[in-house]
CSV table of C-alpha atoms in Angstrom, one decimal:
chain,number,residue,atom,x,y,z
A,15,UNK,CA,92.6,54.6,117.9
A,16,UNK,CA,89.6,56.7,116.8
A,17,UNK,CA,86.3,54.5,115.8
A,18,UNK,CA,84.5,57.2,114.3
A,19,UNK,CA,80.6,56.0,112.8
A,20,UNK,CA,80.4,53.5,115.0
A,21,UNK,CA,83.6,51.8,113.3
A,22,UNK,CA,84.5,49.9,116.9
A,23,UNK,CA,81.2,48.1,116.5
A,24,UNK,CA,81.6,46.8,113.1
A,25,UNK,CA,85.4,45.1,114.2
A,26,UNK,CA,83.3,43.3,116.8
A,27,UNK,CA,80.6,42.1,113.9
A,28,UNK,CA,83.5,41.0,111.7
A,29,UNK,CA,85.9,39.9,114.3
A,30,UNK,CA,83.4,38.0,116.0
A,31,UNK,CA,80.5,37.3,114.9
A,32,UNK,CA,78.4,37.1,111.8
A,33,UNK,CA,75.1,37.8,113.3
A,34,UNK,CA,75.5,40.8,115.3
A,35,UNK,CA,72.3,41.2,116.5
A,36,UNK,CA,72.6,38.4,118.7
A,37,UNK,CA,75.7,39.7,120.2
A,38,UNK,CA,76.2,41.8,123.4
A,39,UNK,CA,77.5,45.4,122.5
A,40,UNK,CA,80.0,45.0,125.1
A,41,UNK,CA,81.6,42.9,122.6
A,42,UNK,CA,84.7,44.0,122.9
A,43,UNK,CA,85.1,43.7,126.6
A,44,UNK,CA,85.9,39.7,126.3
A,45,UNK,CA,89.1,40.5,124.0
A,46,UNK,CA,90.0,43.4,126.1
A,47,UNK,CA,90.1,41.2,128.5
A,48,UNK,CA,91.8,38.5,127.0
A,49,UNK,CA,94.1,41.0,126.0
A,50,UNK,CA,94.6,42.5,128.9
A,51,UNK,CA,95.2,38.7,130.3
A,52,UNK,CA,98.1,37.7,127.5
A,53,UNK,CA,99.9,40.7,128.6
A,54,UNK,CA,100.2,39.7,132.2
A,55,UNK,CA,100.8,36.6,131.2
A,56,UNK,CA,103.9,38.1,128.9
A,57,UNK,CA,104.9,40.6,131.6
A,58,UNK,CA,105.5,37.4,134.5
A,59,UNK,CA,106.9,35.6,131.1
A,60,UNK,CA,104.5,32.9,131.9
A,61,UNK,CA,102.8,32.0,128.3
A,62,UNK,CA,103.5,33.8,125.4
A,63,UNK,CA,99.6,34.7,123.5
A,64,UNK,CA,99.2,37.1,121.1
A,65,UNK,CA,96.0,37.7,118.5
A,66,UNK,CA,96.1,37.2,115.6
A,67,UNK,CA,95.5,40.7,113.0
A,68,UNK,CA,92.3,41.1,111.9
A,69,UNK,CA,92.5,39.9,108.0
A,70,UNK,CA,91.8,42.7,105.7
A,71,UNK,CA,91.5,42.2,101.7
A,72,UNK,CA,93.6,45.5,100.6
A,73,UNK,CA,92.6,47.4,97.6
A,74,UNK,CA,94.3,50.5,97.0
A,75,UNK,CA,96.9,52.5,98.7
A,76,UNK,CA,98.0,55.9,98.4
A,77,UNK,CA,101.4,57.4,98.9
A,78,UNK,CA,101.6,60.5,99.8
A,79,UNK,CA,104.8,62.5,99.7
A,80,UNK,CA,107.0,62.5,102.9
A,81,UNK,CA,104.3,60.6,104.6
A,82,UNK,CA,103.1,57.2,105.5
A,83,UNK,CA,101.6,54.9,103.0
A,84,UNK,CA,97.3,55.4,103.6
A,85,UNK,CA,95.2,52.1,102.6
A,86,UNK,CA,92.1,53.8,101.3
A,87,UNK,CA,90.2,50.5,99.9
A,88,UNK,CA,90.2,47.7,101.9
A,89,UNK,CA,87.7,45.0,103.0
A,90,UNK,CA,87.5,42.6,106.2
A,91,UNK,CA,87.9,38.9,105.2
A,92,UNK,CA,87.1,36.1,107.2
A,93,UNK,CA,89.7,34.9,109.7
A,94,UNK,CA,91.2,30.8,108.4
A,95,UNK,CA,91.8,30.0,112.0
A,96,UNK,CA,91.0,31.2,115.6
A,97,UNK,CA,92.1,34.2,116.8
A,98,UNK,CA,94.2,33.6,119.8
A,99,UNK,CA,97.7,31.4,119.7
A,100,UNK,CA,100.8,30.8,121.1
A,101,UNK,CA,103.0,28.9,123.6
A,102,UNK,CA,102.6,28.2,126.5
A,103,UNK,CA,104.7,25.4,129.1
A,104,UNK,CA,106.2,23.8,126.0
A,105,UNK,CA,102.7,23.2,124.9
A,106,UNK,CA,101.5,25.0,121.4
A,107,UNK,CA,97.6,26.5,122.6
A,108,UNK,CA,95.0,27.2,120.3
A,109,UNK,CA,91.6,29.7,120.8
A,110,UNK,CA,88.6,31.5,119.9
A,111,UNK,CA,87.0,33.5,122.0
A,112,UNK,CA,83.0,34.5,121.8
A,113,UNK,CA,80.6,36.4,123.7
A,114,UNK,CA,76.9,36.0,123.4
A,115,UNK,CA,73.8,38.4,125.3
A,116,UNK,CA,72.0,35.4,124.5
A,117,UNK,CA,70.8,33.8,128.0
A,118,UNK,CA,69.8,30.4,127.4
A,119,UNK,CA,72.2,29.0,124.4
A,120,UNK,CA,75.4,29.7,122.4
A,121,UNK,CA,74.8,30.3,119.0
A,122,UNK,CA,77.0,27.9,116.6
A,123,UNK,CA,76.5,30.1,113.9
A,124,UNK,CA,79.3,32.0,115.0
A,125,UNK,CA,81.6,29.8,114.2
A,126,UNK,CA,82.8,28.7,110.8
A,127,UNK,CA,83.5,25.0,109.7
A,128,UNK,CA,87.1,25.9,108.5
A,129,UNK,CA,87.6,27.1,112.3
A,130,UNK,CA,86.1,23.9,113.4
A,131,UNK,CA,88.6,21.5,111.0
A,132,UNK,CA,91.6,23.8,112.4
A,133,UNK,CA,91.1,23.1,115.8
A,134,UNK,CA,90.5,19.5,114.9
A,135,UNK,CA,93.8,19.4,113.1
A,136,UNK,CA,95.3,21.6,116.2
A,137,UNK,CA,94.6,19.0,118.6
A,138,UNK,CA,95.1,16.0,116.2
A,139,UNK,CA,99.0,17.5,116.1
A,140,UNK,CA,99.6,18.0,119.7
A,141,UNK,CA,97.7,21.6,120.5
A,142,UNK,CA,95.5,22.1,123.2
A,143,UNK,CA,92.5,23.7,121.6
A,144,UNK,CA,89.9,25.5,123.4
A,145,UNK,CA,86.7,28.3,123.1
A,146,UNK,CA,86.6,31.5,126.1
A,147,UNK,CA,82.6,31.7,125.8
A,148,UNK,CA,80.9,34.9,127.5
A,149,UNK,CA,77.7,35.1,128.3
A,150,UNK,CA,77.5,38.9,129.3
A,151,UNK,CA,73.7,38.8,130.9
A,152,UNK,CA,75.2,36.7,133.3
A,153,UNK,CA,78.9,38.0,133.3
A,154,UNK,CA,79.8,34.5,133.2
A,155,UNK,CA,83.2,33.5,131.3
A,156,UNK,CA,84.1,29.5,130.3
A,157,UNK,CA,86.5,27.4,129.2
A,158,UNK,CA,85.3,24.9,126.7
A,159,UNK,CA,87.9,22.2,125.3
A,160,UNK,CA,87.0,21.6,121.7
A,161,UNK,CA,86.8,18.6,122.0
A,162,UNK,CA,83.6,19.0,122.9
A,163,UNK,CA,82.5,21.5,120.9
A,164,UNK,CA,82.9,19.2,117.9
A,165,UNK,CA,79.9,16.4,118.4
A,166,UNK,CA,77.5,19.8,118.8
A,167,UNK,CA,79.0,20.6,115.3
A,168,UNK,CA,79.0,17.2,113.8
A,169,UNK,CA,74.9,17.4,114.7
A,170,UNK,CA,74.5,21.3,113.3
A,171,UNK,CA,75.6,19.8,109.9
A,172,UNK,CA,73.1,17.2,109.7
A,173,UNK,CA,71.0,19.6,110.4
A,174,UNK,CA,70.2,19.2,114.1
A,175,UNK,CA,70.4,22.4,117.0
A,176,UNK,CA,71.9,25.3,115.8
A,177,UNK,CA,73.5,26.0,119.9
A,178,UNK,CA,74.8,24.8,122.7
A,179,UNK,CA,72.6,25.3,125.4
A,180,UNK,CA,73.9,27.2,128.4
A,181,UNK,CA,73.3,24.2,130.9
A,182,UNK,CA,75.7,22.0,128.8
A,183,UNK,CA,78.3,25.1,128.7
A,184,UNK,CA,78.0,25.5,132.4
A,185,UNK,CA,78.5,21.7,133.2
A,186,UNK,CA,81.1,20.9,130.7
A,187,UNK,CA,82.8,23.7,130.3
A,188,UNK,CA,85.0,25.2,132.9
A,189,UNK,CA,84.4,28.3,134.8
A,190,UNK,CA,87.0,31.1,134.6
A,191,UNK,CA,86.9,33.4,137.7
A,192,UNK,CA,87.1,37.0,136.7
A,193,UNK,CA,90.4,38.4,138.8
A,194,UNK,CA,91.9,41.7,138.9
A,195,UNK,CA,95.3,41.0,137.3
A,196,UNK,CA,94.6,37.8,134.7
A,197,UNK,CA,91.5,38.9,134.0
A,198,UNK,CA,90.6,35.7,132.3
A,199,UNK,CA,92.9,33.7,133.6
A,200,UNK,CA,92.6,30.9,131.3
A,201,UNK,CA,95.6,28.9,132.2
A,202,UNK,CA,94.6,28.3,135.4
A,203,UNK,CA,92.7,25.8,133.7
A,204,UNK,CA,94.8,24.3,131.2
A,205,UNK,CA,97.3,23.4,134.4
A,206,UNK,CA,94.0,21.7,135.4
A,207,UNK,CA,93.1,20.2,132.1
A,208,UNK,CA,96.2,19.4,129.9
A,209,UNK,CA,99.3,18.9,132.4
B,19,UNK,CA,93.8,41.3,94.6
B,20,UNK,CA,94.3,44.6,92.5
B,21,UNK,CA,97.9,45.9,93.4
B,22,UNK,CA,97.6,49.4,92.0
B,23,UNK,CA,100.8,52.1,92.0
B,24,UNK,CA,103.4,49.7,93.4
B,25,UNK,CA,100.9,48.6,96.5
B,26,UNK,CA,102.6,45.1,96.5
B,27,UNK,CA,105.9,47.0,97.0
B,28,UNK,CA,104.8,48.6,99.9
B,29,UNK,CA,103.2,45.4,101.5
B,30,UNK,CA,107.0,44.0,100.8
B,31,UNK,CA,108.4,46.6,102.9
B,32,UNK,CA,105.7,47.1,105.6
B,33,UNK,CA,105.8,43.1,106.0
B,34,UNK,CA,109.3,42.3,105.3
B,35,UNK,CA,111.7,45.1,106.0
B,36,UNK,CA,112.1,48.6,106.7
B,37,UNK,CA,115.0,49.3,104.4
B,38,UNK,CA,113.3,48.4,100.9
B,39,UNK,CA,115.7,49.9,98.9
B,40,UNK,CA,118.2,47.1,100.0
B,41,UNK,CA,116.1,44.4,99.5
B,42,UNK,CA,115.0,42.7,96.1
B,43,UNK,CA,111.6,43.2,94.2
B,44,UNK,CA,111.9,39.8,94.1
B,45,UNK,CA,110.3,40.1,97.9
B,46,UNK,CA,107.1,38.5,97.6
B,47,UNK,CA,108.9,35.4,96.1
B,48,UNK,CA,109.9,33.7,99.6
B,49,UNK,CA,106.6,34.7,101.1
B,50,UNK,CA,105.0,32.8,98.3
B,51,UNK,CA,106.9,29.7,98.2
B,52,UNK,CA,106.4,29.5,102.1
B,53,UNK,CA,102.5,30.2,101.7
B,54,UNK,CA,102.8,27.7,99.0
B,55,UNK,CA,104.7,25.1,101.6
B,56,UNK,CA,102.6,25.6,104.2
B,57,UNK,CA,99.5,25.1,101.9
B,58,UNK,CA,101.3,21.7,101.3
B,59,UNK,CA,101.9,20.6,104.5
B,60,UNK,CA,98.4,21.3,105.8
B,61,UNK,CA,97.0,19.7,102.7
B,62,UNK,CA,99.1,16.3,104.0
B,63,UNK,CA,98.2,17.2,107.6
B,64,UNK,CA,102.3,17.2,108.4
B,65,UNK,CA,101.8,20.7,109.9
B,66,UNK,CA,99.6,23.5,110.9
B,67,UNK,CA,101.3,26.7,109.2
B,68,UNK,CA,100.0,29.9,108.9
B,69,UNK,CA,101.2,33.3,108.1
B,70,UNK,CA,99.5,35.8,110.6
B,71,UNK,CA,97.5,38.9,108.4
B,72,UNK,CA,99.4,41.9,108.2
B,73,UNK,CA,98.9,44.1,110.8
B,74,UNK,CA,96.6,47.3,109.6
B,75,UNK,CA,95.3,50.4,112.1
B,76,UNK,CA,92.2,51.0,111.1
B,77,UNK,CA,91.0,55.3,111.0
B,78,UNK,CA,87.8,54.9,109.1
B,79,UNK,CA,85.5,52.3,107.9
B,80,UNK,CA,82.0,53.4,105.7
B,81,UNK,CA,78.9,51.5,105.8
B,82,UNK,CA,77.3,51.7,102.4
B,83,UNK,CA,73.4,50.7,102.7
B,84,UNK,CA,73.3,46.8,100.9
B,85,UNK,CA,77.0,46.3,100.8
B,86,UNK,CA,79.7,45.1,103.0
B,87,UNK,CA,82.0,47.5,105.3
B,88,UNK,CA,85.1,49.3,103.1
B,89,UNK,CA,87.7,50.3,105.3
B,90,UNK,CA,88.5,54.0,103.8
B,91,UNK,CA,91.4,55.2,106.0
B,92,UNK,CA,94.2,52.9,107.4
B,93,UNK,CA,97.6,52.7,107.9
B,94,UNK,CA,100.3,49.6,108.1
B,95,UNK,CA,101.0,48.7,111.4
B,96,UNK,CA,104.5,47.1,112.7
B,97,UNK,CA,104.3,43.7,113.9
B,98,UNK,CA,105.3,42.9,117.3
B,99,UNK,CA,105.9,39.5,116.4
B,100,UNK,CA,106.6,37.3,114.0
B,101,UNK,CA,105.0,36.8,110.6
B,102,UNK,CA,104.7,32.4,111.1
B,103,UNK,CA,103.5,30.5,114.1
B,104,UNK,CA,102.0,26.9,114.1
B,105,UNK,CA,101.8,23.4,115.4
B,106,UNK,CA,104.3,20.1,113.9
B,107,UNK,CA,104.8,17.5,116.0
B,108,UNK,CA,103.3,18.3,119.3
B,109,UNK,CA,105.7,21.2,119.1
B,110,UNK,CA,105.2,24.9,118.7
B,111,UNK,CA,107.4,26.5,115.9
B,112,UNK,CA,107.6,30.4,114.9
B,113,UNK,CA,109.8,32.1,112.5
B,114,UNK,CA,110.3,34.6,110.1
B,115,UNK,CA,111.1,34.8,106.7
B,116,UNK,CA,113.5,37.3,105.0
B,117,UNK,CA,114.9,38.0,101.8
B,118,UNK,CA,117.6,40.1,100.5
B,119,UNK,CA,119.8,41.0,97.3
B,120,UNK,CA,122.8,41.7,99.1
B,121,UNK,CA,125.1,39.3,98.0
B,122,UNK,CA,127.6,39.3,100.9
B,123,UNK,CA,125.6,39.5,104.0
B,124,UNK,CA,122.4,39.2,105.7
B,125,UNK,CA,121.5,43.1,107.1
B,126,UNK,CA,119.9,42.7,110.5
B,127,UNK,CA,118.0,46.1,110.2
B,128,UNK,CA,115.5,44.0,109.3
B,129,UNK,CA,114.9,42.8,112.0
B,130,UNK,CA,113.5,44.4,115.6
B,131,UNK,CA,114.2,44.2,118.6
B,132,UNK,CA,110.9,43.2,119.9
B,133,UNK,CA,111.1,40.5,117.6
B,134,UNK,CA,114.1,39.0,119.0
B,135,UNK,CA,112.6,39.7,122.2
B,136,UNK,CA,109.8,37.6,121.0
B,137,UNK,CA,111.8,34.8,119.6
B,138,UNK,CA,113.9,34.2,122.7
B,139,UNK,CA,110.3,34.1,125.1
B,140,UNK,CA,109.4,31.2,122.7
B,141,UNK,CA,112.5,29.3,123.1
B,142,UNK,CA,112.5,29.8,126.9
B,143,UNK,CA,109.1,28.2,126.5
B,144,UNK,CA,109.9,25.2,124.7
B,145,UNK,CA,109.2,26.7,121.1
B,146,UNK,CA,111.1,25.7,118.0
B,147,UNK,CA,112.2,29.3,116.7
B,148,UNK,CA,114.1,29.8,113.9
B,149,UNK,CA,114.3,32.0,110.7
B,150,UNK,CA,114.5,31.4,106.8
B,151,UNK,CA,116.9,33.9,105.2
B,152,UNK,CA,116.8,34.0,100.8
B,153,UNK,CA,119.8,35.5,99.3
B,154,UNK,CA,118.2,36.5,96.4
B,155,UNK,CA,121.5,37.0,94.2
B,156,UNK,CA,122.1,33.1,94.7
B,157,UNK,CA,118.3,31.8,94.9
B,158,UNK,CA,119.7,30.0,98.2
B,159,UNK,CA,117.4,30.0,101.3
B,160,UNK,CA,118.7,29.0,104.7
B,161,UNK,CA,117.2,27.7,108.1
B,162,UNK,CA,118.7,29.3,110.8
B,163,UNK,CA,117.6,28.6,114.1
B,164,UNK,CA,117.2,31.9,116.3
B,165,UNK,CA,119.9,30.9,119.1
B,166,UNK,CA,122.2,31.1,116.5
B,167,UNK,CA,121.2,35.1,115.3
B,168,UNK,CA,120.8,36.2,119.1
B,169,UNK,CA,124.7,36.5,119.7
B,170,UNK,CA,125.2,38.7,116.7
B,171,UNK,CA,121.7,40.7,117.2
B,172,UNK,CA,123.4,41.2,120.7
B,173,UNK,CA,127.0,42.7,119.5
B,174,UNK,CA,124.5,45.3,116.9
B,175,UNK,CA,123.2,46.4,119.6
B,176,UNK,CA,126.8,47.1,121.6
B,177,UNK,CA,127.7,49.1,118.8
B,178,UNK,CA,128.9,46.4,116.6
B,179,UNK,CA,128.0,44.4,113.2
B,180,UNK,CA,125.2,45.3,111.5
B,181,UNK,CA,124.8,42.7,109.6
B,182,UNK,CA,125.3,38.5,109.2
B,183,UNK,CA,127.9,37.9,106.8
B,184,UNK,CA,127.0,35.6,104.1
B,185,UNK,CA,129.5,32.7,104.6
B,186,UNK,CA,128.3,32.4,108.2
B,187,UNK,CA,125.3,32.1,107.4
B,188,UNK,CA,126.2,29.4,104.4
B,189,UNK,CA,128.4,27.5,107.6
B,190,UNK,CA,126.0,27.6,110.7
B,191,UNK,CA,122.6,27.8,109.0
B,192,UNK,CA,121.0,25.2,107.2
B,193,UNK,CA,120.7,25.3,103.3
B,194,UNK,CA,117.0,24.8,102.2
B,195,UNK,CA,116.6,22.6,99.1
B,196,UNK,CA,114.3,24.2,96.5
B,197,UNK,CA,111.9,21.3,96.2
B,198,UNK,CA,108.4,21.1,93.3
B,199,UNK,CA,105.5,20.9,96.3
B,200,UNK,CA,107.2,21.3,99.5
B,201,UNK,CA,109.0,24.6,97.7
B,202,UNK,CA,110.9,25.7,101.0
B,203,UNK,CA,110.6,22.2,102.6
B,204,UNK,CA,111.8,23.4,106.3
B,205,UNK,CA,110.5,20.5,108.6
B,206,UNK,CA,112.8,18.1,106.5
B,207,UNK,CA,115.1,20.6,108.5
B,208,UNK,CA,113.4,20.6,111.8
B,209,UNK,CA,113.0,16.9,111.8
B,210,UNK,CA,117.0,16.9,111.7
B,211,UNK,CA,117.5,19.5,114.5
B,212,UNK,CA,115.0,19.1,116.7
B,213,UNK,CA,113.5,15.9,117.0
């Protein structure tokens, strides 16, 4: 696919994050990975994980003669859910994956409150539901239940911190060890975790 | 949305089949009363049902100074999945929905074969699969579980059928009552088959 102007950066902004600034550039090297990961995964018919389409508002489309319908107006919308779903040992999984260059925190604000009430209505229905956090400065990939994402959210509303501090990440969460095939092989600890 | 020149035909086809001319203009209709279902369902908390975004390459995107990101050159993707995927019950379900005119059998061009690939992975991994077929011509819709497509998906691809006959469909699927809020009100179905 050709990014031209810098294109591949803004799919990272939108797909990612609303404040880009605080993100790594190498954003897109956590959902290549993941990617890369749910392929494996597909190839040894171990889980089946795919990500969702990035949600784009469509405007106008031409049609030109003998050739492919071209969208020439369209807008990126916010995603409803998380990005990443499927099945996976009978069990439906649920995730959202986010990389921050940030060194000490995770920033809430990049995720929405409609994300937060789907994972909540994810798990209340029998889904494991979970967030891959990056944090590229140290290279450093985690698995995060929501679970316990949610009381950090419950206190951003009424207006307390605004992150997760990296300490809490590092102790609660779960750390996923980068390997060469399953990149992120985030199962590994939902065998751990859920079963 | 604006739809202008026939867009909303061509989102029909891209999203629902490949043979359009086959298929009623009436298309959007079954994807509309399932978005309206689902809508339902997570409104009660039964279910967590979403259709995934259609799936759009994306060429070129301009930045105008002040105003957000317009996508300028794309092109409609084919999905390598299939259009529904959620959570009910602690279990995972996935289907697709199709609707044709024909008013003697169900064409399975519409259909492909990573598709079927895809719906027998999720039944190998404890998945409900299944998909809901609208005969237009009649205003029926059926529930037919993907087990029950596979053998005749298999003899298309010997060289035989190319297509579900109508009565079959009427005798192994499941007829979907057309219903004021739950419009296409499939888990009263799945709760009969599968739990």
């Amino acid at each position: 696919m050709n990014y031209p102007n810098g294109a591949k950066k803004v799919l990272v902004k939108q797909g990612m994050t609303e404040t880009a600034d605080a993100f790594s550039n190498r954003g897109m090297t956590l959902e290549e990975d993941i990617n890369t990961t749910n392929k494996y995964y597909l190839d040894l018919d171990k889980a089946i994980v795919h990500k969702k389409p990035t949600p784009v508002q469509i405007v106008k489309v031409n049609y030109p003669k003998r050739s492919a319908a071209v969208i020439t107006e369209a807008y990126f919308k916010q995603a409803s859910t998380t990005d990443y779903n499927g099945v996976y040992r009978g069990r439906h999984i649920d995730f959202e994956a986010k990389e921050t260059k940030n060194k000490t925190l995770f920033p809430l604000a990049n995720i929405h409150d409609h994300q937060i009430k789907h994972m909540e209505s994810v798990i209340k229905h029998g889904g494991i539901c979970f967030l891959i956090i990056r944090f590229a400065a140290y290279n450093e990939t985690f698995f995060m239940p929501a679970e316990k994402l949610f009381s950090y959210w419950n206190d951003k509303q009424k207006g307390g911190k605004k992150s997760i501090p990296y300490n809490v990440i590092k102790e609660s969460g779960y750390s996923i060890p980068f390997q060469y095939q399953a990149r992120i092989d985030y199962l590994a600890i939902i065998d751990k975790l859920y079963f």
